[in-house]
Short mmCIF file of C-alpha atoms in Angstrom, two decimals:
data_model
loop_
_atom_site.label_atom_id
_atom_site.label_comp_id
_atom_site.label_asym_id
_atom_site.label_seq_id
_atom_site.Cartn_x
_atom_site.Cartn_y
_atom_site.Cartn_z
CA UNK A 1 -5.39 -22.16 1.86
CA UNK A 2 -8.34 -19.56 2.11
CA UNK A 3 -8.25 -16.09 2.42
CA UNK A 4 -9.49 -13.92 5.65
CA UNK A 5 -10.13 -10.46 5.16
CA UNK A 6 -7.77 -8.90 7.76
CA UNK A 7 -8.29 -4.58 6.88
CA UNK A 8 -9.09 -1.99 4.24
CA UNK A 9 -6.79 0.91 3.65
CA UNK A 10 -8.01 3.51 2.20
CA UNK A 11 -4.94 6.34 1.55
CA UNK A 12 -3.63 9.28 -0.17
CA UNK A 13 -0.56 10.91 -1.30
CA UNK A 14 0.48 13.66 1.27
CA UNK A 15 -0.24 17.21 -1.64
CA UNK A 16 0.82 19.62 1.21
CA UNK A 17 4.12 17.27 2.28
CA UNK A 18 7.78 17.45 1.44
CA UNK A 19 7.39 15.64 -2.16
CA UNK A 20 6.20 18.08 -4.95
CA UNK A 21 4.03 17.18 -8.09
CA UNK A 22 0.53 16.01 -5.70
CA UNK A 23 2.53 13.87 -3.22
CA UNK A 24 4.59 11.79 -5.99
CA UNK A 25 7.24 11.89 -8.34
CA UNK A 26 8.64 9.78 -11.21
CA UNK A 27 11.94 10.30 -12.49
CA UNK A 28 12.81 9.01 -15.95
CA UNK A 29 16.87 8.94 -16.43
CA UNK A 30 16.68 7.47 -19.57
CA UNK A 31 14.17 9.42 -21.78
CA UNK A 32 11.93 6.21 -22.30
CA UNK A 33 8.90 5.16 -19.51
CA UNK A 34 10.83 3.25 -17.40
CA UNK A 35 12.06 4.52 -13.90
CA UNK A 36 11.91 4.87 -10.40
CA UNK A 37 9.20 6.89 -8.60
CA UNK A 38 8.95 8.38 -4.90
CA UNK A 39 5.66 9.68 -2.78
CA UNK A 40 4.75 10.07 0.78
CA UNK A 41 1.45 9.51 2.45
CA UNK A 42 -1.46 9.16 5.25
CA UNK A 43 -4.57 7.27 5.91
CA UNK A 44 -6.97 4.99 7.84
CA UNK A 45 -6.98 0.87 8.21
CA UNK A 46 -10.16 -0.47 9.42
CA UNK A 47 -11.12 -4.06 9.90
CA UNK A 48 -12.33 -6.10 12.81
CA UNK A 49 -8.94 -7.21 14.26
CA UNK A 50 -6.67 -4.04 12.73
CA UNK A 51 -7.81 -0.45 12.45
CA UNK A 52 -6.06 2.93 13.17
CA UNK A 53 -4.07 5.53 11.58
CA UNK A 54 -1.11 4.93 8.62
CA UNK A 55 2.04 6.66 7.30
CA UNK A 56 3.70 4.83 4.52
CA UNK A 57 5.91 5.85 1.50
CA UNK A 58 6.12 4.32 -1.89
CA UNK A 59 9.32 3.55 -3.84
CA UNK A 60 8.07 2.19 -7.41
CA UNK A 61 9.63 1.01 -10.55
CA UNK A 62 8.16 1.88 -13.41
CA UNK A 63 8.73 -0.66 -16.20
CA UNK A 64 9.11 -0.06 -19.87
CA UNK A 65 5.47 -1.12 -20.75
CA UNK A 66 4.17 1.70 -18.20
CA UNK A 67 3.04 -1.15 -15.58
CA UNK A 68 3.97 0.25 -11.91
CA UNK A 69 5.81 -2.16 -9.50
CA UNK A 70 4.61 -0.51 -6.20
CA UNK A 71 7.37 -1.08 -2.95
CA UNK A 72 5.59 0.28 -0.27
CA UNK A 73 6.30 0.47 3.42
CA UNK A 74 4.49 1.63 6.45
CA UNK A 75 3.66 2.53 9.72
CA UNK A 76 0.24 1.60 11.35
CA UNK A 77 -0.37 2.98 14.95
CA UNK A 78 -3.56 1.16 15.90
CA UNK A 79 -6.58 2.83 18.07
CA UNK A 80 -5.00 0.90 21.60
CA UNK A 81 -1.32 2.33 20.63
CA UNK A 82 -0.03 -0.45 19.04
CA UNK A 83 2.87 -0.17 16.61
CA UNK A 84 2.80 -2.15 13.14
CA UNK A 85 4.98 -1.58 10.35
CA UNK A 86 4.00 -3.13 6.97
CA UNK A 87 5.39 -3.78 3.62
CA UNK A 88 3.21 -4.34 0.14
CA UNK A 89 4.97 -5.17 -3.08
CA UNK A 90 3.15 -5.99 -6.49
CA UNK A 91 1.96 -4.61 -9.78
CA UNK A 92 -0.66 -1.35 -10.90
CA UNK A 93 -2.13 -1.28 -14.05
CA UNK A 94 -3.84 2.01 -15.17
CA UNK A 95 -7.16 1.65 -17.59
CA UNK A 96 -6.06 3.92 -20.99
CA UNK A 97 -6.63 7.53 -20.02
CA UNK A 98 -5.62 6.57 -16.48
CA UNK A 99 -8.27 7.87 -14.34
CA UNK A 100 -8.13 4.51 -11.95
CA UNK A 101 -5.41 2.00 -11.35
CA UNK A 102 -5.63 -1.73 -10.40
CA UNK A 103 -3.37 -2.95 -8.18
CA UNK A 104 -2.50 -7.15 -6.71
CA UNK A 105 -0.17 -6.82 -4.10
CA UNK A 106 1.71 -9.48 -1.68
CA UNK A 107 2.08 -7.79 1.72
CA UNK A 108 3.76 -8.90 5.67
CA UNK A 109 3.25 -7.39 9.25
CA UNK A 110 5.13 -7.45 11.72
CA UNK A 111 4.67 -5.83 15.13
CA UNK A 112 6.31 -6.40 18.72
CA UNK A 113 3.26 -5.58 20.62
CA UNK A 114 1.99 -9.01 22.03
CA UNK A 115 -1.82 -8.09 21.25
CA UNK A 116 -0.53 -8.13 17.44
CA UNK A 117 2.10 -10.52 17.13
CA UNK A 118 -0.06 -13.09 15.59
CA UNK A 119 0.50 -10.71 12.43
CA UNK A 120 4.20 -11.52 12.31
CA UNK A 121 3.56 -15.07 10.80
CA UNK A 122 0.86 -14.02 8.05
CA UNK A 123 1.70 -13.37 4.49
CA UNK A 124 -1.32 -11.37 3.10
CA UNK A 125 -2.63 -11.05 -0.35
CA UNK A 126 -4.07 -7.67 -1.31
CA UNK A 127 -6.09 -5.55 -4.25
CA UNK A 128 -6.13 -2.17 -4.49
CA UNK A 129 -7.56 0.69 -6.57
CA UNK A 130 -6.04 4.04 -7.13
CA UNK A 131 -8.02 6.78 -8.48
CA UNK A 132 -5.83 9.57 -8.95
CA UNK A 133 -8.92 12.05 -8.93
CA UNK A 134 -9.04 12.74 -6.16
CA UNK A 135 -6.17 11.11 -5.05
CA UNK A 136 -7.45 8.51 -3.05
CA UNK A 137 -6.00 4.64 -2.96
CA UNK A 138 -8.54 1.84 -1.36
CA UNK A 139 -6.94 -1.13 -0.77
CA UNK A 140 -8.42 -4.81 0.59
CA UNK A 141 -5.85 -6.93 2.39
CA UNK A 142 -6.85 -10.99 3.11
CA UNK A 143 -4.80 -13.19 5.31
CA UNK A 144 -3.79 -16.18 3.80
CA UNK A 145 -4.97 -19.00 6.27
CA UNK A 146 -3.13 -22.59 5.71
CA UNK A 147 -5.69 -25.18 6.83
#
């Protein structure tokens, strides 16, 4: 298998939106660091076969060691009008005073317009960095090709 850059996100957390605390909140029931956290937001993709406009919210675990198990799920609405929703599940670590986050993701498509239904059979492979000042996510998605 190789990998094929398919498209670059690059995000943020909706401040202004309907979630308070900067676009995301994390809720800890139990008085320790584990729980469950909730945001909201809007960017770009851009690549040579994928670019347009994104919505997506975020549904994380946090685990007891502080390590983030993103669940995220999207909508992209490409520059021709397409519809493509999008999932991307994995892990974030944050350096020690966490002013950036790395993220390795596993991510699918899936989209009923013919021009993108190629998408629908590739399971994609992604990195990510979040730097929370100011607020901005990039992340790389590759294709996983089986030759």
């Amino acid at each position: 298998m190789r990998l094929e850059e398919l498209c670059v996100f690059e995000w943020q957390y909706d401040e202004d939106g309907r979630v308070p605390d900067g676009g995301f909140v994390l809720i800890r029931p139990y008085g320790g660091e584990e729980g469950s956290g909730y945001g909201e937001g809007h960017g770009a993709v851009s690549g040579e076969r994928l670019s347009g406009n994104v919505v997506w919210s975020n549904h994380p675990r946090r685990r007891s060691d502080a390590r983030m198990l993103p669940d995220v799920h999207g909508l992209i609405v490409t520059h021709d009008q397409a519809r493509i929703v999008f999932e991307l599940r994995g892990r974030t670590v944050f350096n020690d005073d966490r002013s950036r986050g790395g993220q390795t993701l596993i991510g699918s498509f899936e989209s009923d317009d013919e021009r993108y239904a190629w998408l629908n059979d590739v399971v994609c492979i992604a990195e990510g960095t979040i730097l929370p000042e100011p607020n901005r996510i990039e992340i790389h998605v590759y294709a996983g090709i089986n030759e």
